[in-house]
JSON list of C-alpha atoms in Angstrom, two decimals:
[
{"chain": "A", "resi": 1, "resn": "MET", "atom": "CA", "xyz": [-6.03, 32.74, 11.94]},
{"chain": "A", "resi": 2, "resn": "ALA", "atom": "CA", "xyz": [-6.20, 29.03, 11.23]},
{"chain": "A", "resi": 3, "resn": "ARG", "atom": "CA", "xyz": [-7.78, 27.35, 8.21]},
{"chain": "A", "resi": 4, "resn": "LEU", "atom": "CA", "xyz": [-10.24, 24.80, 9.56]},
{"chain": "A", "resi": 5, "resn": "LEU", "atom": "CA", "xyz": [-12.13, 22.01, 7.82]},
{"chain": "A", "resi": 6, "resn": "LEU", "atom": "CA", "xyz": [-15.20, 20.79, 9.70]},
{"chain": "A", "resi": 7, "resn": "LEU", "atom": "CA", "xyz": [-16.32, 17.28, 8.76]},
{"chain": "A", "resi": 8, "resn": "THR", "atom": "CA", "xyz": [-20.00, 16.88, 9.60]},
{"chain": "A", "resi": 9, "resn": "ASP", "atom": "CA", "xyz": [-23.24, 15.53, 8.21]},
{"chain": "A", "resi": 10, "resn": "ALA", "atom": "CA", "xyz": [-25.26, 18.20, 10.01]},
{"chain": "A", "resi": 11, "resn": "LEU", "atom": "CA", "xyz": [-27.18, 20.54, 7.74]},
{"chain": "A", "resi": 12, "resn": "GLY", "atom": "CA", "xyz": [-26.73, 23.70, 9.80]},
{"chain": "A", "resi": 13, "resn": "PRO", "atom": "CA", "xyz": [-23.79, 26.14, 9.92]},
{"chain": "A", "resi": 14, "resn": "SER", "atom": "CA", "xyz": [-20.53, 25.37, 11.70]},
{"chain": "A", "resi": 15, "resn": "THR", "atom": "CA", "xyz": [-21.62, 27.44, 14.69]},
{"chain": "A", "resi": 16, "resn": "GLU", "atom": "CA", "xyz": [-24.29, 24.86, 15.48]},
{"chain": "A", "resi": 17, "resn": "VAL", "atom": "CA", "xyz": [-21.55, 22.25, 15.90]},
{"chain": "A", "resi": 18, "resn": "LEU", "atom": "CA", "xyz": [-19.16, 24.47, 17.87]},
{"chain": "A", "resi": 19, "resn": "PRO", "atom": "CA", "xyz": [-20.82, 27.78, 18.86]},
{"chain": "A", "resi": 20, "resn": "ALA", "atom": "CA", "xyz": [-17.52, 29.45, 19.82]},
{"chain": "A", "resi": 21, "resn": "LEU", "atom": "CA", "xyz": [-16.47, 29.48, 16.15]},
{"chain": "A", "resi": 22, "resn": "GLY", "atom": "CA", "xyz": [-19.00, 32.24, 15.56]},
{"chain": "A", "resi": 23, "resn": "LEU", "atom": "CA", "xyz": [-16.96, 34.55, 17.80]},
{"chain": "A", "resi": 24, "resn": "LEU", "atom": "CA", "xyz": [-13.58, 33.79, 16.23]},
{"chain": "A", "resi": 25, "resn": "ALA", "atom": "CA", "xyz": [-11.89, 34.89, 13.01]},
{"chain": "A", "resi": 26, "resn": "HIS", "atom": "CA", "xyz": [-10.69, 31.46, 11.87]},
{"chain": "A", "resi": 27, "resn": "HIS", "atom": "CA", "xyz": [-11.56, 30.44, 8.31]},
{"chain": "A", "resi": 28, "resn": "VAL", "atom": "CA", "xyz": [-14.00, 27.51, 8.48]},
{"chain": "A", "resi": 29, "resn": "LYS", "atom": "CA", "xyz": [-15.04, 25.31, 5.59]},
{"chain": "A", "resi": 30, "resn": "VAL", "atom": "CA", "xyz": [-17.59, 22.51, 5.95]},
{"chain": "A", "resi": 31, "resn": "ALA", "atom": "CA", "xyz": [-17.48, 19.16, 4.16]},
{"chain": "A", "resi": 32, "resn": "ALA", "atom": "CA", "xyz": [-19.21, 15.79, 4.38]},
{"chain": "A", "resi": 33, "resn": "ALA", "atom": "CA", "xyz": [-17.95, 13.45, 7.09]},
{"chain": "A", "resi": 34, "resn": "GLU", "atom": "CA", "xyz": [-16.00, 11.23, 4.67]},
{"chain": "A", "resi": 35, "resn": "PRO", "atom": "CA", "xyz": [-12.30, 10.20, 4.68]},
{"chain": "A", "resi": 36, "resn": "ALA", "atom": "CA", "xyz": [-11.74, 11.61, 1.18]},
{"chain": "A", "resi": 37, "resn": "ALA", "atom": "CA", "xyz": [-13.24, 15.02, 1.95]},
{"chain": "A", "resi": 38, "resn": "PRO", "atom": "CA", "xyz": [-9.97, 16.66, 3.12]},
{"chain": "A", "resi": 39, "resn": "LEU", "atom": "CA", "xyz": [-8.42, 15.99, -0.29]},
{"chain": "A", "resi": 40, "resn": "GLN", "atom": "CA", "xyz": [-10.78, 18.60, -1.75]},
{"chain": "A", "resi": 41, "resn": "PHE", "atom": "CA", "xyz": [-9.39, 21.25, 0.63]},
{"chain": "A", "resi": 42, "resn": "PRO", "atom": "CA", "xyz": [-5.58, 21.03, 0.46]},
{"chain": "A", "resi": 43, "resn": "ASP", "atom": "CA", "xyz": [-5.12, 24.34, 2.28]},
{"chain": "A", "resi": 44, "resn": "ALA", "atom": "CA", "xyz": [-6.73, 23.09, 5.51]},
{"chain": "A", "resi": 45, "resn": "GLU", "atom": "CA", "xyz": [-4.53, 23.24, 8.61]},
{"chain": "A", "resi": 46, "resn": "VAL", "atom": "CA", "xyz": [-6.76, 21.52, 11.18]},
{"chain": "A", "resi": 47, "resn": "LEU", "atom": "CA", "xyz": [-9.54, 18.94, 10.79]},
{"chain": "A", "resi": 48, "resn": "LEU", "atom": "CA", "xyz": [-12.58, 19.18, 13.06]},
{"chain": "A", "resi": 49, "resn": "VAL", "atom": "CA", "xyz": [-14.74, 16.06, 13.32]},
{"chain": "A", "resi": 50, "resn": "ASP", "atom": "CA", "xyz": [-18.32, 16.38, 14.50]},
{"chain": "A", "resi": 51, "resn": "ALA", "atom": "CA", "xyz": [-18.68, 13.63, 17.12]},
{"chain": "A", "resi": 52, "resn": "ARG", "atom": "CA", "xyz": [-21.66, 15.03, 18.98]},
{"chain": "A", "resi": 53, "resn": "HIS", "atom": "CA", "xyz": [-24.19, 12.37, 18.00]},
{"chain": "A", "resi": 54, "resn": "GLU", "atom": "CA", "xyz": [-22.75, 9.54, 15.86]},
{"chain": "A", "resi": 55, "resn": "ILE", "atom": "CA", "xyz": [-19.97, 8.42, 18.19]},
{"chain": "A", "resi": 56, "resn": "LEU", "atom": "CA", "xyz": [-19.13, 5.17, 16.38]},
{"chain": "A", "resi": 57, "resn": "GLY", "atom": "CA", "xyz": [-19.20, 6.84, 12.98]},
{"chain": "A", "resi": 58, "resn": "ALA", "atom": "CA", "xyz": [-16.98, 9.66, 14.23]},
{"chain": "A", "resi": 59, "resn": "LYS", "atom": "CA", "xyz": [-14.50, 7.18, 15.67]},
{"chain": "A", "resi": 60, "resn": "ALA", "atom": "CA", "xyz": [-14.36, 5.26, 12.39]},
{"chain": "A", "resi": 61, "resn": "LEU", "atom": "CA", "xyz": [-13.83, 8.52, 10.50]},
{"chain": "A", "resi": 62, "resn": "CYS", "atom": "CA", "xyz": [-10.99, 9.62, 12.79]},
{"chain": "A", "resi": 63, "resn": "ARG", "atom": "CA", "xyz": [-9.27, 6.26, 12.40]},
{"chain": "A", "resi": 64, "resn": "ALA", "atom": "CA", "xyz": [-9.66, 6.42, 8.61]},
{"chain": "A", "resi": 65, "resn": "LEU", "atom": "CA", "xyz": [-8.12, 9.90, 8.59]},
{"chain": "A", "resi": 66, "resn": "GLN", "atom": "CA", "xyz": [-5.21, 8.56, 10.63]},
{"chain": "A", "resi": 67, "resn": "VAL", "atom": "CA", "xyz": [-4.66, 5.68, 8.19]},
{"chain": "A", "resi": 68, "resn": "ALA", "atom": "CA", "xyz": [-4.79, 8.13, 5.29]},
{"chain": "A", "resi": 69, "resn": "ALA", "atom": "CA", "xyz": [-1.77, 9.86, 6.84]},
{"chain": "A", "resi": 70, "resn": "LEU", "atom": "CA", "xyz": [-2.85, 13.30, 5.68]},
{"chain": "A", "resi": 71, "resn": "GLY", "atom": "CA", "xyz": [-0.57, 14.88, 8.25]},
{"chain": "A", "resi": 72, "resn": "LEU", "atom": "CA", "xyz": [-3.28, 17.21, 9.59]},
{"chain": "A", "resi": 73, "resn": "PRO", "atom": "CA", "xyz": [-4.09, 17.61, 13.29]},
{"chain": "A", "resi": 74, "resn": "THR", "atom": "CA", "xyz": [-7.50, 16.11, 14.02]},
{"chain": "A", "resi": 75, "resn": "VAL", "atom": "CA", "xyz": [-9.87, 17.40, 16.70]},
{"chain": "A", "resi": 76, "resn": "ALA", "atom": "CA", "xyz": [-13.12, 15.74, 17.76]},
{"chain": "A", "resi": 77, "resn": "ILE", "atom": "CA", "xyz": [-16.02, 17.93, 18.88]},
{"chain": "A", "resi": 78, "resn": "LEU", "atom": "CA", "xyz": [-18.08, 16.17, 21.55]},
{"chain": "A", "resi": 79, "resn": "THR", "atom": "CA", "xyz": [-20.74, 16.68, 24.15]},
{"chain": "A", "resi": 80, "resn": "GLU", "atom": "CA", "xyz": [-19.67, 16.02, 27.72]},
{"chain": "A", "resi": 81, "resn": "GLY", "atom": "CA", "xyz": [-21.46, 12.67, 27.66]},
{"chain": "A", "resi": 82, "resn": "GLY", "atom": "CA", "xyz": [-19.40, 11.57, 24.67]},
{"chain": "A", "resi": 83, "resn": "LEU", "atom": "CA", "xyz": [-16.11, 11.87, 26.53]},
{"chain": "A", "resi": 84, "resn": "ILE", "atom": "CA", "xyz": [-16.52, 8.39, 28.00]},
{"chain": "A", "resi": 85, "resn": "ALA", "atom": "CA", "xyz": [-16.19, 6.85, 24.52]},
{"chain": "A", "resi": 86, "resn": "VAL", "atom": "CA", "xyz": [-12.91, 8.55, 23.59]},
{"chain": "A", "resi": 87, "resn": "ASN", "atom": "CA", "xyz": [-9.65, 6.59, 23.81]},
{"chain": "A", "resi": 88, "resn": "ALA", "atom": "CA", "xyz": [-6.29, 6.31, 22.05]},
{"chain": "A", "resi": 89, "resn": "GLU", "atom": "CA", "xyz": [-7.81, 4.28, 19.22]},
{"chain": "A", "resi": 90, "resn": "TRP", "atom": "CA", "xyz": [-9.41, 7.43, 17.85]},
{"chain": "A", "resi": 91, "resn": "GLY", "atom": "CA", "xyz": [-5.99, 8.78, 16.86]},
{"chain": "A", "resi": 92, "resn": "LEU", "atom": "CA", "xyz": [-6.90, 12.31, 17.92]},
{"chain": "A", "resi": 93, "resn": "ASP", "atom": "CA", "xyz": [-4.60, 15.25, 18.47]},
{"chain": "A", "resi": 94, "resn": "ASP", "atom": "CA", "xyz": [-7.11, 17.03, 20.71]},
{"chain": "A", "resi": 95, "resn": "LEU", "atom": "CA", "xyz": [-10.81, 17.28, 21.55]},
{"chain": "A", "resi": 96, "resn": "LEU", "atom": "CA", "xyz": [-13.22, 20.10, 22.26]},
{"chain": "A", "resi": 97, "resn": "LEU", "atom": "CA", "xyz": [-16.51, 20.17, 24.09]},
{"chain": "A", "resi": 98, "resn": "THR", "atom": "CA", "xyz": [-19.37, 21.92, 22.37]},
{"chain": "A", "resi": 99, "resn": "THR", "atom": "CA", "xyz": [-19.55, 24.23, 25.40]},
{"chain": "A", "resi": 100, "resn": "ALA", "atom": "CA", "xyz": [-15.92, 25.35, 25.14]},
{"chain": "A", "resi": 101, "resn": "GLY", "atom": "CA", "xyz": [-15.49, 29.12, 25.24]},
{"chain": "A", "resi": 102, "resn": "PRO", "atom": "CA", "xyz": [-13.91, 31.14, 22.42]},
{"chain": "A", "resi": 103, "resn": "ALA", "atom": "CA", "xyz": [-10.63, 31.75, 24.31]},
{"chain": "A", "resi": 104, "resn": "GLU", "atom": "CA", "xyz": [-10.07, 28.02, 24.87]},
{"chain": "A", "resi": 105, "resn": "VAL", "atom": "CA", "xyz": [-11.05, 27.09, 21.30]},
{"chain": "A", "resi": 106, "resn": "ASP", "atom": "CA", "xyz": [-8.86, 29.81, 19.82]},
{"chain": "A", "resi": 107, "resn": "ALA", "atom": "CA", "xyz": [-5.80, 28.82, 21.84]},
{"chain": "A", "resi": 108, "resn": "ARG", "atom": "CA", "xyz": [-6.07, 25.13, 21.03]},
{"chain": "A", "resi": 109, "resn": "LEU", "atom": "CA", "xyz": [-6.66, 25.66, 17.31]},
{"chain": "A", "resi": 110, "resn": "ARG", "atom": "CA", "xyz": [-3.80, 28.12, 16.97]},
{"chain": "A", "resi": 111, "resn": "LEU", "atom": "CA", "xyz": [-1.40, 25.68, 18.62]},
{"chain": "A", "resi": 112, "resn": "LEU", "atom": "CA", "xyz": [-2.55, 22.82, 16.42]},
{"chain": "A", "resi": 113, "resn": "ALA", "atom": "CA", "xyz": [-2.33, 24.89, 13.23]},
{"chain": "A", "resi": 114, "resn": "HIS", "atom": "CA", "xyz": [1.35, 25.53, 13.92]},
{"chain": "A", "resi": 115, "resn": "ARG", "atom": "CA", "xyz": [1.92, 21.78, 14.24]},
{"chain": "A", "resi": 116, "resn": "ALA", "atom": "CA", "xyz": [0.55, 20.97, 10.80]},
{"chain": "A", "resi": 117, "resn": "PRO", "atom": "CA", "xyz": [3.52, 19.52, 8.88]},
{"chain": "A", "resi": 118, "resn": "THR", "atom": "CA", "xyz": [4.51, 20.31, 5.34]},
{"chain": "A", "resi": 119, "resn": "VAL", "atom": "CA", "xyz": [4.74, 17.24, 3.13]},
{"chain": "A", "resi": 120, "resn": "ALA", "atom": "CA", "xyz": [8.26, 16.81, 1.79]},
{"chain": "A", "resi": 121, "resn": "GLU", "atom": "CA", "xyz": [8.45, 17.12, -1.96]},
{"chain": "A", "resi": 122, "resn": "PRO", "atom": "CA", "xyz": [10.25, 14.50, -4.06]},
{"chain": "A", "resi": 123, "resn": "THR", "atom": "CA", "xyz": [13.49, 15.57, -5.69]},
{"chain": "A", "resi": 124, "resn": "GLN", "atom": "CA", "xyz": [12.83, 16.94, -9.18]},
{"chain": "A", "resi": 125, "resn": "GLU", "atom": "CA", "xyz": [15.74, 18.11, -11.30]},
{"chain": "A", "resi": 126, "resn": "GLU", "atom": "CA", "xyz": [16.81, 17.94, -14.94]},
{"chain": "A", "resi": 127, "resn": "GLY", "atom": "CA", "xyz": [13.56, 16.27, -15.96]},
{"chain": "A", "resi": 128, "resn": "ARG", "atom": "CA", "xyz": [13.92, 13.56, -13.33]},
{"chain": "A", "resi": 129, "resn": "ILE", "atom": "CA", "xyz": [11.83, 12.59, -10.32]},
{"chain": "A", "resi": 130, "resn": "VAL", "atom": "CA", "xyz": [13.67, 10.74, -7.58]},
{"chain": "A", "resi": 131, "resn": "VAL", "atom": "CA", "xyz": [11.83, 9.11, -4.69]},
{"chain": "A", "resi": 132, "resn": "GLY", "atom": "CA", "xyz": [13.92, 6.66, -2.72]},
{"chain": "A", "resi": 133, "resn": "ASP", "atom": "CA", "xyz": [15.13, 3.91, -5.06]},
{"chain": "A", "resi": 134, "resn": "VAL", "atom": "CA", "xyz": [12.81, 5.01, -7.88]},
{"chain": "A", "resi": 135, "resn": "VAL", "atom": "CA", "xyz": [14.18, 7.30, -10.58]},
{"chain": "A", "resi": 136, "resn": "ILE", "atom": "CA", "xyz": [11.81, 8.54, -13.28]},
{"chain": "A", "resi": 137, "resn": "ASP", "atom": "CA", "xyz": [13.28, 10.24, -16.36]},
{"chain": "A", "resi": 138, "resn": "GLU", "atom": "CA", "xyz": [10.48, 12.27, -17.89]},
{"chain": "A", "resi": 139, "resn": "GLU", "atom": "CA", "xyz": [12.46, 13.21, -21.00]},
{"chain": "A", "resi": 140, "resn": "ALA", "atom": "CA", "xyz": [13.54, 9.63, -21.77]},
{"chain": "A", "resi": 141, "resn": "TRP", "atom": "CA", "xyz": [10.14, 8.17, -20.76]},
{"chain": "A", "resi": 142, "resn": "SER", "atom": "CA", "xyz": [11.87, 5.64, -18.56]},
{"chain": "A", "resi": 143, "resn": "ALA", "atom": "CA", "xyz": [11.79, 4.51, -14.95]},
{"chain": "A", "resi": 144, "resn": "ARG", "atom": "CA", "xyz": [14.35, 2.59, -12.93]},
{"chain": "A", "resi": 145, "resn": "VAL", "atom": "CA", "xyz": [14.43, 0.97, -9.52]},
{"chain": "A", "resi": 146, "resn": "ARG", "atom": "CA", "xyz": [17.93, 0.69, -8.08]},
{"chain": "A", "resi": 147, "resn": "GLY", "atom": "CA", "xyz": [19.24, 1.16, -11.59]},
{"chain": "A", "resi": 148, "resn": "GLU", "atom": "CA", "xyz": [17.12, -1.62, -13.10]},
{"chain": "A", "resi": 149, "resn": "PRO", "atom": "CA", "xyz": [14.77, -0.45, -15.89]},
{"chain": "A", "resi": 150, "resn": "LEU", "atom": "CA", "xyz": [11.03, -1.07, -15.61]},
{"chain": "A", "resi": 151, "resn": "ASP", "atom": "CA", "xyz": [9.14, -2.31, -18.65]},
{"chain": "A", "resi": 152, "resn": "LEU", "atom": "CA", "xyz": [6.10, -0.03, -18.45]},
{"chain": "A", "resi": 153, "resn": "THR", "atom": "CA", "xyz": [3.26, 0.78, -20.80]},
{"chain": "A", "resi": 154, "resn": "TYR", "atom": "CA", "xyz": [2.48, 4.44, -21.49]},
{"chain": "A", "resi": 155, "resn": "LYS", "atom": "CA", "xyz": [-0.33, 4.60, -18.91]},
{"chain": "A", "resi": 156, "resn": "GLU", "atom": "CA", "xyz": [1.68, 2.68, -16.32]},
{"chain": "A", "resi": 157, "resn": "PHE", "atom": "CA", "xyz": [4.52, 5.18, -16.76]},
{"chain": "A", "resi": 158, "resn": "GLU", "atom": "CA", "xyz": [2.14, 8.16, -16.49]},
{"chain": "A", "resi": 159, "resn": "LEU", "atom": "CA", "xyz": [0.50, 6.69, -13.38]},
{"chain": "A", "resi": 160, "resn": "LEU", "atom": "CA", "xyz": [3.84, 5.98, -11.71]},
{"chain": "A", "resi": 161, "resn": "LYS", "atom": "CA", "xyz": [5.08, 9.47, -12.57]},
{"chain": "A", "resi": 162, "resn": "TYR", "atom": "CA", "xyz": [1.99, 11.14, -11.12]},
{"chain": "A", "resi": 163, "resn": "LEU", "atom": "CA", "xyz": [2.10, 9.04, -7.94]},
{"chain": "A", "resi": 164, "resn": "ALA", "atom": "CA", "xyz": [5.81, 9.72, -7.44]},
{"chain": "A", "resi": 165, "resn": "ARG", "atom": "CA", "xyz": [5.46, 13.43, -8.13]},
{"chain": "A", "resi": 166, "resn": "ASN", "atom": "CA", "xyz": [2.86, 13.55, -5.34]},
{"chain": "A", "resi": 167, "resn": "SER", "atom": "CA", "xyz": [4.62, 11.12, -3.01]},
{"chain": "A", "resi": 168, "resn": "GLY", "atom": "CA", "xyz": [3.32, 11.09, 0.53]},
{"chain": "A", "resi": 169, "resn": "ARG", "atom": "CA", "xyz": [-0.05, 12.49, -0.52]},
{"chain": "A", "resi": 170, "resn": "VAL", "atom": "CA", "xyz": [-3.25, 10.46, -0.66]},
{"chain": "A", "resi": 171, "resn": "LEU", "atom": "CA", "xyz": [-4.82, 10.50, -4.12]},
{"chain": "A", "resi": 172, "resn": "THR", "atom": "CA", "xyz": [-8.35, 9.31, -4.79]},
{"chain": "A", "resi": 173, "resn": "ARG", "atom": "CA", "xyz": [-9.12, 6.92, -7.64]},
{"chain": "A", "resi": 174, "resn": "ALA", "atom": "CA", "xyz": [-11.25, 9.60, -9.28]},
{"chain": "A", "resi": 175, "resn": "GLN", "atom": "CA", "xyz": [-8.39, 12.10, -9.01]},
{"chain": "A", "resi": 176, "resn": "LEU", "atom": "CA", "xyz": [-5.93, 9.65, -10.58]},
{"chain": "A", "resi": 177, "resn": "LEU", "atom": "CA", "xyz": [-8.38, 8.80, -13.34]},
{"chain": "A", "resi": 178, "resn": "ASP", "atom": "CA", "xyz": [-8.87, 12.47, -14.12]},
{"chain": "A", "resi": 179, "resn": "GLU", "atom": "CA", "xyz": [-5.17, 13.40, -14.03]},
{"chain": "A", "resi": 180, "resn": "VAL", "atom": "CA", "xyz": [-3.72, 10.35, -15.80]},
{"chain": "A", "resi": 181, "resn": "TRP", "atom": "CA", "xyz": [-6.49, 9.24, -18.15]},
{"chain": "A", "resi": 182, "resn": "GLY", "atom": "CA", "xyz": [-8.10, 12.65, -18.65]},
{"chain": "A", "resi": 183, "resn": "GLN", "atom": "CA", "xyz": [-11.56, 14.09, -18.25]},
{"chain": "A", "resi": 184, "resn": "ASP", "atom": "CA", "xyz": [-12.71, 12.58, -21.56]},
{"chain": "A", "resi": 185, "resn": "TYR", "atom": "CA", "xyz": [-12.09, 9.02, -20.42]},
{"chain": "A", "resi": 186, "resn": "PHE", "atom": "CA", "xyz": [-15.35, 7.11, -20.00]},
{"chain": "A", "resi": 187, "resn": "GLY", "atom": "CA", "xyz": [-14.07, 4.02, -18.19]},
{"chain": "A", "resi": 188, "resn": "GLY", "atom": "CA", "xyz": [-14.64, 3.33, -14.50]},
{"chain": "A", "resi": 189, "resn": "VAL", "atom": "CA", "xyz": [-12.27, 3.96, -11.62]},
{"chain": "A", "resi": 190, "resn": "ARG", "atom": "CA", "xyz": [-11.53, 0.24, -11.35]},
{"chain": "A", "resi": 191, "resn": "THR", "atom": "CA", "xyz": [-9.09, 0.67, -14.24]},
{"chain": "A", "resi": 192, "resn": "VAL", "atom": "CA", "xyz": [-6.91, 2.54, -11.75]},
{"chain": "A", "resi": 193, "resn": "ASP", "atom": "CA", "xyz": [-6.86, -0.54, -9.49]},
{"chain": "A", "resi": 194, "resn": "VAL", "atom": "CA", "xyz": [-5.86, -2.74, -12.44]},
{"chain": "A", "resi": 195, "resn": "HIS", "atom": "CA", "xyz": [-2.96, -0.48, -13.37]},
{"chain": "A", "resi": 196, "resn": "VAL", "atom": "CA", "xyz": [-1.83, -0.21, -9.75]},
{"chain": "A", "resi": 197, "resn": "ARG", "atom": "CA", "xyz": [-1.72, -4.00, -9.49]},
{"chain": "A", "resi": 198, "resn": "ARG", "atom": "CA", "xyz": [0.37, -4.15, -12.66]},
{"chain": "A", "resi": 199, "resn": "LEU", "atom": "CA", "xyz": [2.72, -1.47, -11.39]},
{"chain": "A", "resi": 200, "resn": "ARG", "atom": "CA", "xyz": [3.20, -3.29, -8.10]},
{"chain": "A", "resi": 201, "resn": "ALA", "atom": "CA", "xyz": [4.01, -6.50, -9.95]},
{"chain": "A", "resi": 202, "resn": "LYS", "atom": "CA", "xyz": [6.62, -4.73, -12.09]},
{"chain": "A", "resi": 203, "resn": "LEU", "atom": "CA", "xyz": [8.15, -2.98, -9.08]},
{"chain": "A", "resi": 204, "resn": "GLY", "atom": "CA", "xyz": [8.74, -6.44, -7.63]},
{"chain": "A", "resi": 205, "resn": "THR", "atom": "CA", "xyz": [8.16, -7.92, -4.21]},
{"chain": "A", "resi": 206, "resn": "GLU", "atom": "CA", "xyz": [10.83, -5.74, -2.61]},
{"chain": "A", "resi": 207, "resn": "HIS", "atom": "CA", "xyz": [9.29, -2.47, -3.76]},
{"chain": "A", "resi": 208, "resn": "GLU", "atom": "CA", "xyz": [5.61, -3.22, -4.41]},
{"chain": "A", "resi": 209, "resn": "SER", "atom": "CA", "xyz": [4.74, -1.72, -1.03]},
{"chain": "A", "resi": 210, "resn": "LEU", "atom": "CA", "xyz": [5.84, 1.70, -2.32]},
{"chain": "A", "resi": 211, "resn": "ILE", "atom": "CA", "xyz": [2.30, 2.09, -3.61]},
{"chain": "A", "resi": 212, "resn": "GLY", "atom": "CA", "xyz": [0.07, 1.93, -0.56]},
{"chain": "A", "resi": 213, "resn": "THR", "atom": "CA", "xyz": [-3.71, 1.64, -0.54]},
{"chain": "A", "resi": 214, "resn": "VAL", "atom": "CA", "xyz": [-5.70, 3.82, 1.83]},
{"chain": "A", "resi": 215, "resn": "ARG", "atom": "CA", "xyz": [-8.96, 1.99, 2.41]},
{"chain": "A", "resi": 216, "resn": "ASN", "atom": "CA", "xyz": [-12.07, 3.74, 1.09]},
{"chain": "A", "resi": 217, "resn": "VAL", "atom": "CA", "xyz": [-9.96, 6.65, -0.18]},
{"chain": "A", "resi": 218, "resn": "GLY", "atom": "CA", "xyz": [-7.34, 5.81, -2.79]},
{"chain": "A", "resi": 219, "resn": "TYR", "atom": "CA", "xyz": [-3.58, 5.38, -3.08]},
{"chain": "A", "resi": 220, "resn": "ARG", "atom": "CA", "xyz": [-0.40, 7.08, -1.98]},
{"chain": "A", "resi": 221, "resn": "PHE", "atom": "CA", "xyz": [3.18, 6.63, -3.08]},
{"chain": "A", "resi": 222, "resn": "LEU", "atom": "CA", "xyz": [5.39, 6.22, -0.01]},
{"chain": "A", "resi": 223, "resn": "ARG", "atom": "CA", "xyz": [8.51, 8.33, 0.19]},
{"chain": "A", "resi": 224, "resn": "THR", "atom": "CA", "xyz": [10.36, 5.16, 1.24]},
{"chain": "A", "resi": 225, "resn": "ASP", "atom": "CA", "xyz": [9.30, 1.53, 1.26]},
{"chain": "A", "resi": 226, "resn": "HIS", "atom": "CA", "xyz": [10.03, 1.41, 5.02]},
{"chain": "A", "resi": 227, "resn": "GLU", "atom": "CA", "xyz": [7.16, 3.69, 6.03]},
{"chain": "A", "resi": 228, "resn": "ALA", "atom": "CA", "xyz": [4.30, 2.37, 8.13]},
{"chain": "A", "resi": 229, "resn": "PRO", "atom": "CA", "xyz": [2.09, 0.17, 5.93]},
{"chain": "A", "resi": 230, "resn": "THR", "atom": "CA", "xyz": [-1.37, 1.30, 4.89]},
{"chain": "A", "resi": 231, "resn": "GLU", "atom": "CA", "xyz": [-4.51, -0.81, 4.77]},
{"chain": "A", "resi": 232, "resn": "ASP", "atom": "CA", "xyz": [-4.61, -2.62, 1.41]},
{"chain": "A", "resi": 233, "resn": "GLU", "atom": "CA", "xyz": [-7.75, -3.59, -0.37]},
{"chain": "A", "resi": 234, "resn": "ALA", "atom": "CA", "xyz": [-6.66, -3.78, -4.02]}
]
């Protein structure tokens, strides 16, 4: 059985979007059709995007999910008339018609679930986090890039450490604010943007791209500074 996350703004159950799901044993969770929604369901194996009615909105959502590099197979659910609008720009792994039978849906979802990659973890040993050229010593409260020490404030160090520990994963501003500043912090999420800008400046022009911005979602620390760039807005 696959763990599915259906992104839709429809108010009804998932079976109204794709009736065949009602005859299958896959675990289905439903969330709002927003790029950040998958971050609330880290156990999802396949993303289903409801593209039955709002074609342009569904296309924009699929492209945002691709930019976010969540590493999850994405499937659009369409009516037959919507097929004419689908092209490579959607960044889809597959598509399903609303009329697809349970055998077809089951086979496609099972194959996609097996393709879902596991995000590589950064090296963590002896109180150190190593991601590419960045070495963070948690015990010494220090960080170095190619052996050169970074002059970081306490919050900058904590932010860098949390980003590096979750390298490759997209983290929302609200998530970073909660994890780094704490639930009792009353400031706005823009403080995260300010600290990210400061971190990038201290990493230097050669390594500032290690912290990528995923538009309308948040940030992710790249496992190397040679990965495909994300869409910056900060």
